[in-house]
CSV table of C-alpha atoms in Angstrom, one decimal:
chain,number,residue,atom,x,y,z
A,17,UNK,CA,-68.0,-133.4,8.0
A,18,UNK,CA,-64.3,-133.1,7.3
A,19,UNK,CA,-62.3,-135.9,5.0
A,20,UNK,CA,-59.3,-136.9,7.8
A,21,UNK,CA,-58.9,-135.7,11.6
A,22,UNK,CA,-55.4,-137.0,13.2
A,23,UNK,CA,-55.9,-137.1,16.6
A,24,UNK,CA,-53.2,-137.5,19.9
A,25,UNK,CA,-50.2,-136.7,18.2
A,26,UNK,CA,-47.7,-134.5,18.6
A,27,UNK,CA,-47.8,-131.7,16.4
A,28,UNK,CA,-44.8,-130.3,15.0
A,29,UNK,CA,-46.0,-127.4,13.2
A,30,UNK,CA,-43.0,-125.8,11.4
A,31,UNK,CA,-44.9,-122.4,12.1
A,32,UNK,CA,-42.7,-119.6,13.4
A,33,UNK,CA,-46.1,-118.2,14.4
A,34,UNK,CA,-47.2,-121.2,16.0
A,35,UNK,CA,-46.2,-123.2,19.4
A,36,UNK,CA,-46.3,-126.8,18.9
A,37,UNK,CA,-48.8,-128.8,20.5
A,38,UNK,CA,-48.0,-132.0,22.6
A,39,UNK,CA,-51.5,-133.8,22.0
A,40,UNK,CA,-53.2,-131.9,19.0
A,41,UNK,CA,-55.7,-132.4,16.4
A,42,UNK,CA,-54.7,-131.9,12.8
A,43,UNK,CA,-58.3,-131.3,10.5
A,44,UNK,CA,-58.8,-132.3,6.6
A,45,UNK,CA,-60.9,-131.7,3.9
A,46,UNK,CA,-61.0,-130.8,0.6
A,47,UNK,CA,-56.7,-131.3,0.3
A,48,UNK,CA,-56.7,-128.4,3.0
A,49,UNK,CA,-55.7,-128.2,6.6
A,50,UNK,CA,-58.6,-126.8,8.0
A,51,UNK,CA,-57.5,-126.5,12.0
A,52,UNK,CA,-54.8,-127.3,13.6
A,53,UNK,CA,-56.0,-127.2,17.5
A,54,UNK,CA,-56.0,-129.4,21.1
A,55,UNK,CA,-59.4,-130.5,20.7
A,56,UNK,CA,-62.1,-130.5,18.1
A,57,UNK,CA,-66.0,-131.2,17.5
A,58,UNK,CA,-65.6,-131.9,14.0
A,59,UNK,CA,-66.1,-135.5,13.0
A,60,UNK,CA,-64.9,-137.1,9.6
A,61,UNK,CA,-64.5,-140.1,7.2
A,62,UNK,CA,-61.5,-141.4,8.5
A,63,UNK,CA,-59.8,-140.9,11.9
A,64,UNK,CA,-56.4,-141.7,12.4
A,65,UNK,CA,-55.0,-142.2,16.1
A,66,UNK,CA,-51.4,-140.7,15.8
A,67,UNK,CA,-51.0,-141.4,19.8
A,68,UNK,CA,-46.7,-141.9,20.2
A,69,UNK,CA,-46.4,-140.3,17.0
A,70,UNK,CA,-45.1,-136.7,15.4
A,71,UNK,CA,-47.3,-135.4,13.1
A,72,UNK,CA,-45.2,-133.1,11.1
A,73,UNK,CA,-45.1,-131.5,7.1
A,74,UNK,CA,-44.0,-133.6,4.4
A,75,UNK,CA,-40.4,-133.1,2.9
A,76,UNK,CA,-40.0,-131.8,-0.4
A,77,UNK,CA,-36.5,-133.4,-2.1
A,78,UNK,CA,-35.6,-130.4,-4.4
A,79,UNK,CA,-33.5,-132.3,-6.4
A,80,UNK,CA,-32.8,-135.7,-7.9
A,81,UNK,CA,-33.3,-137.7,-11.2
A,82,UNK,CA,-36.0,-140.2,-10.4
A,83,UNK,CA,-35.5,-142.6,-13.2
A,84,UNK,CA,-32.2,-143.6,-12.0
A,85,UNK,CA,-33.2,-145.8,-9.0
A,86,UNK,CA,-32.4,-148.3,-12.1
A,87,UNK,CA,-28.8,-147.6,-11.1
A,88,UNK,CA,-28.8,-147.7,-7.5
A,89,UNK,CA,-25.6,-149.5,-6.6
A,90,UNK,CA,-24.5,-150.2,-10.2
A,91,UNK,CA,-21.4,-148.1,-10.3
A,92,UNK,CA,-19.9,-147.1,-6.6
A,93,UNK,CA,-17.1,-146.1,-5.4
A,94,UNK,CA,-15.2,-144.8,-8.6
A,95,UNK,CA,-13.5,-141.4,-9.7
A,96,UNK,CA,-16.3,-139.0,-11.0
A,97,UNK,CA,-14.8,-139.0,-14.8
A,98,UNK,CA,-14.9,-143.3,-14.7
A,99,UNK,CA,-18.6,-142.9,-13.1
A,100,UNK,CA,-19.9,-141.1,-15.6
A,101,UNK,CA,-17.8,-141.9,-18.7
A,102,UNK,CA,-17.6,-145.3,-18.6
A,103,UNK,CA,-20.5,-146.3,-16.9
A,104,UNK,CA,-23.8,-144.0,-16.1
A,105,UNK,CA,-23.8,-142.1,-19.5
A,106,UNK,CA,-23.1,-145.4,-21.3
A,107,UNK,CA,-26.0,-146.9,-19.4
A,108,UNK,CA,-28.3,-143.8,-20.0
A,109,UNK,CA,-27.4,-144.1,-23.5
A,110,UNK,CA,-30.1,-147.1,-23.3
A,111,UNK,CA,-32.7,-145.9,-21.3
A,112,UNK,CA,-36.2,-146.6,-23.0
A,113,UNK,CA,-38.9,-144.4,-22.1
A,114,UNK,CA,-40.7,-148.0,-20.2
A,115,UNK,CA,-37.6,-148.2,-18.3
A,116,UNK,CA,-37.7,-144.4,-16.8
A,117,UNK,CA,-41.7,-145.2,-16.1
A,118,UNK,CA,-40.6,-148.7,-13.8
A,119,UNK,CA,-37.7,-146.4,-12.4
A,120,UNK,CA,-40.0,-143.3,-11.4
A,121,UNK,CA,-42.7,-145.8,-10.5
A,122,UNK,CA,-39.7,-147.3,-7.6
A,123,UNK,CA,-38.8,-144.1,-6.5
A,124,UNK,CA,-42.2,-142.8,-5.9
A,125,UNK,CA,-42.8,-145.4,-3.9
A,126,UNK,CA,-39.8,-145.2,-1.6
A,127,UNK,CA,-40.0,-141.2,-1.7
A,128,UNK,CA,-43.9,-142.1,-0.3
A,129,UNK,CA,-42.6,-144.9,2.2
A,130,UNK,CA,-40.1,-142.4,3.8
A,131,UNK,CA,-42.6,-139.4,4.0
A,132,UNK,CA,-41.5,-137.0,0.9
A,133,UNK,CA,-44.7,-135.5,-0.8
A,134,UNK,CA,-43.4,-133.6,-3.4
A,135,UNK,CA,-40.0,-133.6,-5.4
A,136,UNK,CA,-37.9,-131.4,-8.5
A,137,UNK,CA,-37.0,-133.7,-10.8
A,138,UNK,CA,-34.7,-133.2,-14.2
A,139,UNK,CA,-34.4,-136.2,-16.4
A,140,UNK,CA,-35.2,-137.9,-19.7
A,141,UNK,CA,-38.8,-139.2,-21.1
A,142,UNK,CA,-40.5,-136.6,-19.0
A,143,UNK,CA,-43.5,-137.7,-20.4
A,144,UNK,CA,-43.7,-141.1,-18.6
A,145,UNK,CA,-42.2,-139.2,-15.5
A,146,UNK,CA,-45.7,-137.3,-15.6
A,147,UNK,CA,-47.5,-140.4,-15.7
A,148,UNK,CA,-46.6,-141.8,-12.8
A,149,UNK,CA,-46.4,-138.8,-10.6
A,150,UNK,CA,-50.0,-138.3,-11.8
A,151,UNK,CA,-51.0,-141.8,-10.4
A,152,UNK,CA,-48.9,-141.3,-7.4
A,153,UNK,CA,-51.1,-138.9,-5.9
A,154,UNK,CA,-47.1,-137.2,-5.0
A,155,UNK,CA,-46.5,-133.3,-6.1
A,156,UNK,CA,-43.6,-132.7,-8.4
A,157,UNK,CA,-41.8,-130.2,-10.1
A,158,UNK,CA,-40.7,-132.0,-13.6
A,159,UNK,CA,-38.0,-130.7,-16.1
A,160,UNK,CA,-36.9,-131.9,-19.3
A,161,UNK,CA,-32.7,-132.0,-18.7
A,162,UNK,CA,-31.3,-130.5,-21.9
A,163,UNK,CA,-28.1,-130.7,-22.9
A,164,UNK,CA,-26.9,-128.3,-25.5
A,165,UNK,CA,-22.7,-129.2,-25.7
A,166,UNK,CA,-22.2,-125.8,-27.7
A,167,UNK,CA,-24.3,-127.6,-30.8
A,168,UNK,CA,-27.0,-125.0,-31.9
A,169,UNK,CA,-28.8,-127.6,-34.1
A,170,UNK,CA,-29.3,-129.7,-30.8
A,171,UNK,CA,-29.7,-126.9,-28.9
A,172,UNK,CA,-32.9,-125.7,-30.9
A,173,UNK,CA,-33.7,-129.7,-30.9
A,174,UNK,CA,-33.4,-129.8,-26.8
A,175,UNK,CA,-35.0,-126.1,-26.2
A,176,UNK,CA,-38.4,-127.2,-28.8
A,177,UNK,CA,-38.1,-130.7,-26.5
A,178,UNK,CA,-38.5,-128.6,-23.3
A,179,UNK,CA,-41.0,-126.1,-24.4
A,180,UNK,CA,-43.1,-128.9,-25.5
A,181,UNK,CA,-43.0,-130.8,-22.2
A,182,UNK,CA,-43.7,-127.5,-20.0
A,183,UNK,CA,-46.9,-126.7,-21.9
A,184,UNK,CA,-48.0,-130.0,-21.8
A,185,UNK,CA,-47.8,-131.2,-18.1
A,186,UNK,CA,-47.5,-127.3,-16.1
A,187,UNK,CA,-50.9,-127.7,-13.9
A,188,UNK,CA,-51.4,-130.8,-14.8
A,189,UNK,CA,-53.0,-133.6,-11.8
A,190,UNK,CA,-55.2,-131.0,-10.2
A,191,UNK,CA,-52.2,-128.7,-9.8
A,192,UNK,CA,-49.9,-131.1,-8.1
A,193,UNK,CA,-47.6,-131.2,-11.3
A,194,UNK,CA,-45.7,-127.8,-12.4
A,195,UNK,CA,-42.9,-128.0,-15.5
A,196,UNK,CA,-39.8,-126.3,-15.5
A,197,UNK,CA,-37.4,-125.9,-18.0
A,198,UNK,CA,-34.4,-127.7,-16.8
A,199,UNK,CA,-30.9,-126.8,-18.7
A,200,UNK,CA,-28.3,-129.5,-17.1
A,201,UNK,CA,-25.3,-126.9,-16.4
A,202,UNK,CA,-23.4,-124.0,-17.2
A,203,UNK,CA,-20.7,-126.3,-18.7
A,204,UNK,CA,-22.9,-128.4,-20.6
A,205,UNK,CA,-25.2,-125.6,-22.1
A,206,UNK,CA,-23.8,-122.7,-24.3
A,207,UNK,CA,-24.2,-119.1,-22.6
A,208,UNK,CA,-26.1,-118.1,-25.9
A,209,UNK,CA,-28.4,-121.6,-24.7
A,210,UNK,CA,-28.9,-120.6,-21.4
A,211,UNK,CA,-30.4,-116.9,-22.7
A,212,UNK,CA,-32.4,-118.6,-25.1
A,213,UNK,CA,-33.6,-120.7,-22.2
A,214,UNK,CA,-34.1,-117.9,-20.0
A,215,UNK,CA,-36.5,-116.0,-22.2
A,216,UNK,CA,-38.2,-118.6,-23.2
A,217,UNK,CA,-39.1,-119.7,-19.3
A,218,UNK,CA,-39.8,-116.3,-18.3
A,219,UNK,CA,-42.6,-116.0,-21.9
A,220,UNK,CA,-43.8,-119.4,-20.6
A,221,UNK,CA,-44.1,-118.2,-16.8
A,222,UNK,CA,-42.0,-121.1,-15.8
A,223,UNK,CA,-39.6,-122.0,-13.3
A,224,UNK,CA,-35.6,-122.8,-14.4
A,225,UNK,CA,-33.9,-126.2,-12.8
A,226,UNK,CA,-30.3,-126.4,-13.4
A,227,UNK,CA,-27.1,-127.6,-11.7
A,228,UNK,CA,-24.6,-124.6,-10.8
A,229,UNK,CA,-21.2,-125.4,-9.4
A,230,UNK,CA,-20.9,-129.0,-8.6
A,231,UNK,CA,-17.7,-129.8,-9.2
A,232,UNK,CA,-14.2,-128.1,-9.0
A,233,UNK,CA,-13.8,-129.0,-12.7
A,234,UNK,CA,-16.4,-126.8,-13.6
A,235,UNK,CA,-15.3,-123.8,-11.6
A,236,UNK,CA,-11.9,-124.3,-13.7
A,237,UNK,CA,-13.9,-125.1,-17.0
A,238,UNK,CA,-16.1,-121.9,-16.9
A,239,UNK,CA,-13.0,-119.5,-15.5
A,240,UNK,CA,-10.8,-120.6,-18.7
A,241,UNK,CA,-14.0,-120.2,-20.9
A,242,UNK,CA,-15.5,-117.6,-19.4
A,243,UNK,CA,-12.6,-115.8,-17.6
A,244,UNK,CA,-15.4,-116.1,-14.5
A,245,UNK,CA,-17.4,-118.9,-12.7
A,246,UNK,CA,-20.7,-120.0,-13.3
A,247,UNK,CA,-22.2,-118.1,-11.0
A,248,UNK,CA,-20.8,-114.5,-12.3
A,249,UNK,CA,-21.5,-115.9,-15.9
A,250,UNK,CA,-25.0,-116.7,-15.0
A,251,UNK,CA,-25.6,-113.2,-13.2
A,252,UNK,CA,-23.6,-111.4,-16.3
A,253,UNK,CA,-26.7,-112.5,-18.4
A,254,UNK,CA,-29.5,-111.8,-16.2
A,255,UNK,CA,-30.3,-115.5,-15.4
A,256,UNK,CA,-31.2,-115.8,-11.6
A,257,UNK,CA,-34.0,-115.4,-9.7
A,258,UNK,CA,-36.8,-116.3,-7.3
A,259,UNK,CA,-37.9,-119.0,-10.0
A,260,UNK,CA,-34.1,-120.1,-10.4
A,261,UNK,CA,-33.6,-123.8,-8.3
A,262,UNK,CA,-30.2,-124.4,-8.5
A,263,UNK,CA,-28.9,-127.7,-7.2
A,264,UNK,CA,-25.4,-128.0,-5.6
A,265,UNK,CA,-23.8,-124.7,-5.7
A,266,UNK,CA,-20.6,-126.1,-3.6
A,267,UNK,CA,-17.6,-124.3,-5.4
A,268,UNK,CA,-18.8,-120.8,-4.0
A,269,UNK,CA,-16.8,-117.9,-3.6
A,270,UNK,CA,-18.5,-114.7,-1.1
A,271,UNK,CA,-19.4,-113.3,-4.1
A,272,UNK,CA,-21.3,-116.0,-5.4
A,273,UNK,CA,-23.2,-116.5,-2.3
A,274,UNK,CA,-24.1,-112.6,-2.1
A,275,UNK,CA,-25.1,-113.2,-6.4
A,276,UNK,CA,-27.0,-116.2,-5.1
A,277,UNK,CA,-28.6,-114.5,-1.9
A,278,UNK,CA,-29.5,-110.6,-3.7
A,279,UNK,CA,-31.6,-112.7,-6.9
A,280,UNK,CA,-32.7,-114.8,-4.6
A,281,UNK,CA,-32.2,-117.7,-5.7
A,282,UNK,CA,-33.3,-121.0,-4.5
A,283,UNK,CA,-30.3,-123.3,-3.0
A,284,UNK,CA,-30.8,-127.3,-3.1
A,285,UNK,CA,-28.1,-129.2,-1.2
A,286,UNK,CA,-27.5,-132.5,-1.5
A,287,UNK,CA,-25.0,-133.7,1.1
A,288,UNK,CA,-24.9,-137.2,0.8
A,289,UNK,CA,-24.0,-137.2,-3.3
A,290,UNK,CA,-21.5,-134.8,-2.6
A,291,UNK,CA,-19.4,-136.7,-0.4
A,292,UNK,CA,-20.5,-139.7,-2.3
A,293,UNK,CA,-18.4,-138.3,-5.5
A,294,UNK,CA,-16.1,-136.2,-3.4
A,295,UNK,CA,-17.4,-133.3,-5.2
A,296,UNK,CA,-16.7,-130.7,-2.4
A,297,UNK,CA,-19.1,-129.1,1.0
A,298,UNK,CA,-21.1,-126.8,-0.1
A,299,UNK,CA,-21.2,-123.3,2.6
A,300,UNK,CA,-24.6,-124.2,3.4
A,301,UNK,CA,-24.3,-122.3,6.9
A,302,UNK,CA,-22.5,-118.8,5.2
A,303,UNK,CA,-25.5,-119.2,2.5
A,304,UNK,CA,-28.2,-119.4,5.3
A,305,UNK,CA,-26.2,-116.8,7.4
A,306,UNK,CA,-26.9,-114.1,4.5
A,307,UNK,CA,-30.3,-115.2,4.2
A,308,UNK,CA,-30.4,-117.0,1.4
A,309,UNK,CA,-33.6,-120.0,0.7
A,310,UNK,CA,-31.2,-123.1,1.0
A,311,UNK,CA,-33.1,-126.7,0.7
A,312,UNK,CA,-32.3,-130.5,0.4
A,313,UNK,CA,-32.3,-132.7,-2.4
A,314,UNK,CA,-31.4,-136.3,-2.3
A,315,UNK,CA,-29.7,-136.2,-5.9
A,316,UNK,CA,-30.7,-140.1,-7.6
A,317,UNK,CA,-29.8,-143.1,-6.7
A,318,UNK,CA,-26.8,-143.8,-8.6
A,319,UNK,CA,-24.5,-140.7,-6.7
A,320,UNK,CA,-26.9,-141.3,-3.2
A,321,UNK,CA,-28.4,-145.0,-3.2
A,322,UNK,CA,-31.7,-143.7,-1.4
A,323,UNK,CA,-33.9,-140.9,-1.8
A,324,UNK,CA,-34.5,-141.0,2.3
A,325,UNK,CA,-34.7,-137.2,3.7
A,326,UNK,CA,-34.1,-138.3,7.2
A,327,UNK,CA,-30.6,-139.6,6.1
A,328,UNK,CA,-30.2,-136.1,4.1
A,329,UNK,CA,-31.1,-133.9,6.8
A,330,UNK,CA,-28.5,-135.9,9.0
A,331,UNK,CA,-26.0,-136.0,6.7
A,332,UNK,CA,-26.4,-132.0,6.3
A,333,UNK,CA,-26.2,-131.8,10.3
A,334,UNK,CA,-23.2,-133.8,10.7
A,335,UNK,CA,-21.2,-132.1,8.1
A,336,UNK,CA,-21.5,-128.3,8.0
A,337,UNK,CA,-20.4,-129.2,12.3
A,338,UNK,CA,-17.6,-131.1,10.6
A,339,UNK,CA,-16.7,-128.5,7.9
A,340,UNK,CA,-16.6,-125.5,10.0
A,341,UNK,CA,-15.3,-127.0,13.5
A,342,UNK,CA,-18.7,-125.9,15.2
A,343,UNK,CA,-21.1,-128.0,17.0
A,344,UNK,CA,-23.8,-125.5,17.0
A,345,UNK,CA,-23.4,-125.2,13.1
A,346,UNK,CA,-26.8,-126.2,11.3
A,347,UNK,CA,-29.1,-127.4,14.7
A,348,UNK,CA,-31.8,-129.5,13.8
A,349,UNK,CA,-34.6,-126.9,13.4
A,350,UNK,CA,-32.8,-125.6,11.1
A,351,UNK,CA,-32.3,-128.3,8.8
A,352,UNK,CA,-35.9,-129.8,9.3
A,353,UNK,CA,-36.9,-126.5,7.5
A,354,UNK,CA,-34.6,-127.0,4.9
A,355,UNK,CA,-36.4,-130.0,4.5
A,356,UNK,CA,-39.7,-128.4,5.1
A,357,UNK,CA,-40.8,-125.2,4.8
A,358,UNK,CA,-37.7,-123.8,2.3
A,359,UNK,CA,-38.3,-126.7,0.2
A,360,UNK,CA,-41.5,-126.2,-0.1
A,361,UNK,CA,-41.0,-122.0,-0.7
A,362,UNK,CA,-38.2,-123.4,-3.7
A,363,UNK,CA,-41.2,-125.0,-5.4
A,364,UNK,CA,-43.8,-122.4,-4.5
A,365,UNK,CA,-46.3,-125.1,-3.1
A,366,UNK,CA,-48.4,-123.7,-0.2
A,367,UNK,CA,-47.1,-127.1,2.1
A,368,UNK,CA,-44.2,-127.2,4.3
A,369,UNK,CA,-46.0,-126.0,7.4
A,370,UNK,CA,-49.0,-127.1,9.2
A,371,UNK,CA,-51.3,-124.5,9.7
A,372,UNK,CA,-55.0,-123.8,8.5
A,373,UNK,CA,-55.1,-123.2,4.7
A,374,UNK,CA,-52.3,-125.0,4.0
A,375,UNK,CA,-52.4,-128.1,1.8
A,376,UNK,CA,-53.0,-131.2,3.6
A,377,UNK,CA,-49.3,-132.9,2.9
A,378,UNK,CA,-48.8,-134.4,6.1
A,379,UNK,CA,-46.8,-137.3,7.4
A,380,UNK,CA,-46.9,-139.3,10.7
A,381,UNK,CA,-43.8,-140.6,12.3
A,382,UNK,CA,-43.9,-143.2,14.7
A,383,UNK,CA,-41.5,-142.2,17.5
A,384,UNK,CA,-43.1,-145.5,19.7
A,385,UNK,CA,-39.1,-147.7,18.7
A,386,UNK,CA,-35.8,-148.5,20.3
A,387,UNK,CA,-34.0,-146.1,18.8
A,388,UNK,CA,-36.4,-143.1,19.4
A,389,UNK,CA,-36.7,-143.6,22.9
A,390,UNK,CA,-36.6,-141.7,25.6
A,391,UNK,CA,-37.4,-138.4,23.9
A,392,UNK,CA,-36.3,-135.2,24.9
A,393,UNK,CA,-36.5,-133.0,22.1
A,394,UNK,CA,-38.2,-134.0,19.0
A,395,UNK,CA,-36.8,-131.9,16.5
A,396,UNK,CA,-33.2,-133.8,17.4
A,397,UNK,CA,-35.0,-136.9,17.3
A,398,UNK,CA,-36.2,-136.7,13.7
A,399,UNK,CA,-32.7,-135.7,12.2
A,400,UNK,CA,-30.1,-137.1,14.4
A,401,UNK,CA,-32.2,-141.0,15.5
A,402,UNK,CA,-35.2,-141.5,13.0
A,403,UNK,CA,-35.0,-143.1,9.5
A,404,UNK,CA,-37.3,-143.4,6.3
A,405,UNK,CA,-38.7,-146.7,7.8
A,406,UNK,CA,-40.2,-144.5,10.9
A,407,UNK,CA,-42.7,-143.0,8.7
A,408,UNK,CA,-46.2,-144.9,9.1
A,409,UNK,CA,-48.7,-142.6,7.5
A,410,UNK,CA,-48.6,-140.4,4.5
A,411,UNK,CA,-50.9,-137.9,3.5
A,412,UNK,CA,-50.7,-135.9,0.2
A,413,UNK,CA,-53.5,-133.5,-1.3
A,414,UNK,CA,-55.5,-135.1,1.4
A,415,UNK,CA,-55.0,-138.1,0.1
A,416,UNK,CA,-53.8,-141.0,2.4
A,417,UNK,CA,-51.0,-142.6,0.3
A,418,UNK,CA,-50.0,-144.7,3.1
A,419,UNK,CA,-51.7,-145.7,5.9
A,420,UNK,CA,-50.0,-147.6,8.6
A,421,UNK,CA,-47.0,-148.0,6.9
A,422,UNK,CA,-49.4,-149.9,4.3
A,423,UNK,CA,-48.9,-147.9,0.7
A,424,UNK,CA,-52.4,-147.7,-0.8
A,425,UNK,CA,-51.9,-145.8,-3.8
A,426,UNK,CA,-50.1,-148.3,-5.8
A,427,UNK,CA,-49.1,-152.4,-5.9
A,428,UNK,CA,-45.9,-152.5,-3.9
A,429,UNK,CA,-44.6,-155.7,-4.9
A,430,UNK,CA,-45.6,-155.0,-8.8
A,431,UNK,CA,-43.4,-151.5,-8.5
A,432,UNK,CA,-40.4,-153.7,-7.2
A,433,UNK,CA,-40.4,-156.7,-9.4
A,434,UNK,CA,-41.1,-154.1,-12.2
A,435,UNK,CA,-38.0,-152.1,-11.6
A,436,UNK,CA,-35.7,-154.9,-10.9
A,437,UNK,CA,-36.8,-156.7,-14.0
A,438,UNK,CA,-36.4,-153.3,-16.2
A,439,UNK,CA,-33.0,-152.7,-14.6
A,440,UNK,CA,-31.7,-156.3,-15.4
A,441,UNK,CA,-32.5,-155.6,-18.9
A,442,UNK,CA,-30.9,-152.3,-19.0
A,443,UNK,CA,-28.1,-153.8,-17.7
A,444,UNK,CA,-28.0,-156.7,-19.9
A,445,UNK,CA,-28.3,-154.1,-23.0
A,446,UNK,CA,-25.3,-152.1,-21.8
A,447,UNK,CA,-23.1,-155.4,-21.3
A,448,UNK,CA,-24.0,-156.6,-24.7
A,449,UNK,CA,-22.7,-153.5,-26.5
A,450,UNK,CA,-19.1,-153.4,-24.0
């Protein structure tokens, strides 16, 4: 007997290989897609009736900072150099490790609510971080963000801090936790760092998480320091490759993006916090042109306000059309496996596509509302029409986290009031020390 069967949905398999099928059966057990078919025999525990629904792959976010759903609407709308200096690293300054536990907690359970089943995450008190993805039942990719600022005292201080963390928590929660060492950026970490870092993930068989190229100010920084950008300084020291995510990557020249695409390195845009800080449009469309693994990320909520993928894929849509005066630039298959299938290859989880073997991280969508109706093409539907609140069922592991757009795994309510509570004491901390 299996675990699950989804029955009388549409099912958008995300497999090259594999038509899609109008009115399929999706089969469960043991955390595994076991068939993916018309019709089945099989009988199971639970049986969910996905009739006027698209049963499709989770997304995988490959990059935000969880904890700061704690400043989601607390400093918009300013110059990037105010943002941060006078407000978020002031705030952050104050961050207890309880108050990164009740912000992970909130964004697990929006990231669950709008059908993301595993995210990259770099921030502070990692260890809490682990915790609640744990008791999530969500798959994560967690780094330690170290910041170096040229001090080798602090660098040894930061490197110890993230060695510690990736020994602790890779493989942890069955598997669905892997550690990365997470350096925050070429110009916040020292080249001589970012070596140091580099052997050590490569000794430890981990994955690197770092942000490359975000800002214009950076490209300048690292050409008077360096005499080249970050991404030739990066390559000059043998840092890239297939376990390389980097997030951003919008100041590139051809160069970069042939660096990028020959050490193939995983690419995670995140349009909305881009425009949100007028940091620049990355070439998401020349990157995908040469081949390279480009993915979404939602960045946190301070430079994005929500960690919905549906509003990331649009937004990624709407503006390489914008940015390159083409219509046909970045159709929606295309970004739906961004949000898919490439995210899922940039974290090496066997998810992203529904087919037999593959884990069972599956999410319903309910395409039965106003705005989803009538449906022509479902792929357009999903990026250009549905939202995070379309999502009724997820299904991690195996695991139905939420079931009927009811979340199972965890006390709604007590995750809100915890995180607004937490943040109103943050704030009230920062205030008191202006």
């Amino acid at each position: 007997m299996a675990d699950i069967i989804i029955k009388n949905g549409y099912i958008l398999t995300m497999d090259p290989s594999v038509d899609n099928i109008k009115n399929g059966v999706v089969v469960i057990e043991d955390g595994r897609i076991t068939d993916v078919c018309e019709k089945t025999e099989e009988t199971a525990d639970t049986v969910i009736d996905a009739q006027g629904s698209v049963v499709m792959p989770g997304f995988v976010n490959t990059h935000t900072h969880a904890g700061m759903t704690l400043f989601r609407g607390y400093a918009d709308d300013l110059a990037l150099s105010d943002w941060l200096e006078n407000h978020i690293w002031p705030a952050e300054a104050e961050l207890t490790g309880s108050d990164v536990y009740a912000g992970t907690r909130l964004a697990c359970l929006e990231m669950i609510k709008s059908g993301t089943i595993a995210f990259a995450d770099m921030y502070f008190f990692m260890d809490e971080v682990g915790k609640v993805v744990e008791s999530s039942g969500l798959r994560a990719a967690l780094s330690y963000g170290m910041i170096e600022l040229w001090d080798e005292e602090k660098g040894k201080r930061e490197l110890k801090e993230g060695k510690s963390f990736v020994n602790e928590w890779n493989g942890k929660a069955d598997g669905r936790i892997s550690a990365m060492y997470g350096p925050h950026a070429p110009n916040t970490c020292s080249k001589e760092f970012l070596m140091k870092v580099r052997e050590q993930a490569t000794e430890d068989n981990a994955k690197i998480h770092i942000h490359v190229l975000e800002t214009e100010a950076e490209l300048n920084q690292m050409k008077e320091q360096y005499g080249m950008c970050s991404v030739n300084m990066l390559d000059s020291i043998d840092f890239f490759g297939p376990d390389v995510l980097a997030a951003h990557c919008i100041w590139l020249s051809d160069g970069d993006m042939d660096i990028l695409r020959n050490n193939n390195v995983n690419i995670s845009h995140n349009p909305v916090s881009n425009m949100k800080l007028a940091s620049g449009i990355a070439p998401v469309t020349k990157l995908l042109d040469r081949g390279a693994n480009v993915c979404l990320g939602t960045d946190g909520c301070a430079s994005n306000n929500n960690l919905g993928m549906f509003e990331e894929m649009k937004a990624a849509a709407l503006l390489q059309k914008v940015d390159t005066m083409d219509p046909m630039a970045l159709p929606a298959r295309q970004v739906l496996e961004m949000a898919t299938v490439n995210g899922a290859k940039a974290l090496d989880i066997n998810s992203g596509i529904i087919r037999k073997g593959y884990n069972a991280d599956v999410i319903i969508v309910d395409m039965n509302k106003a705005h989803l109706n009538p449906l022509y093409d479902v792929p357009s539907h999903l990026v250009y029409s549905a939202g995070s609140s379309d999502v009724r069922t997820t299904i991690v592991n195996g695991k139905v986290l939420m079931d009927d757009y009811r979340v199972v795994c965890m006390d709604e309510q007590k995750v809100i009031d915890e995180a607004r509570d937490a943040a109103a004491d943050l704030i009230s901390r920062v205030d008191a020390k202006k």
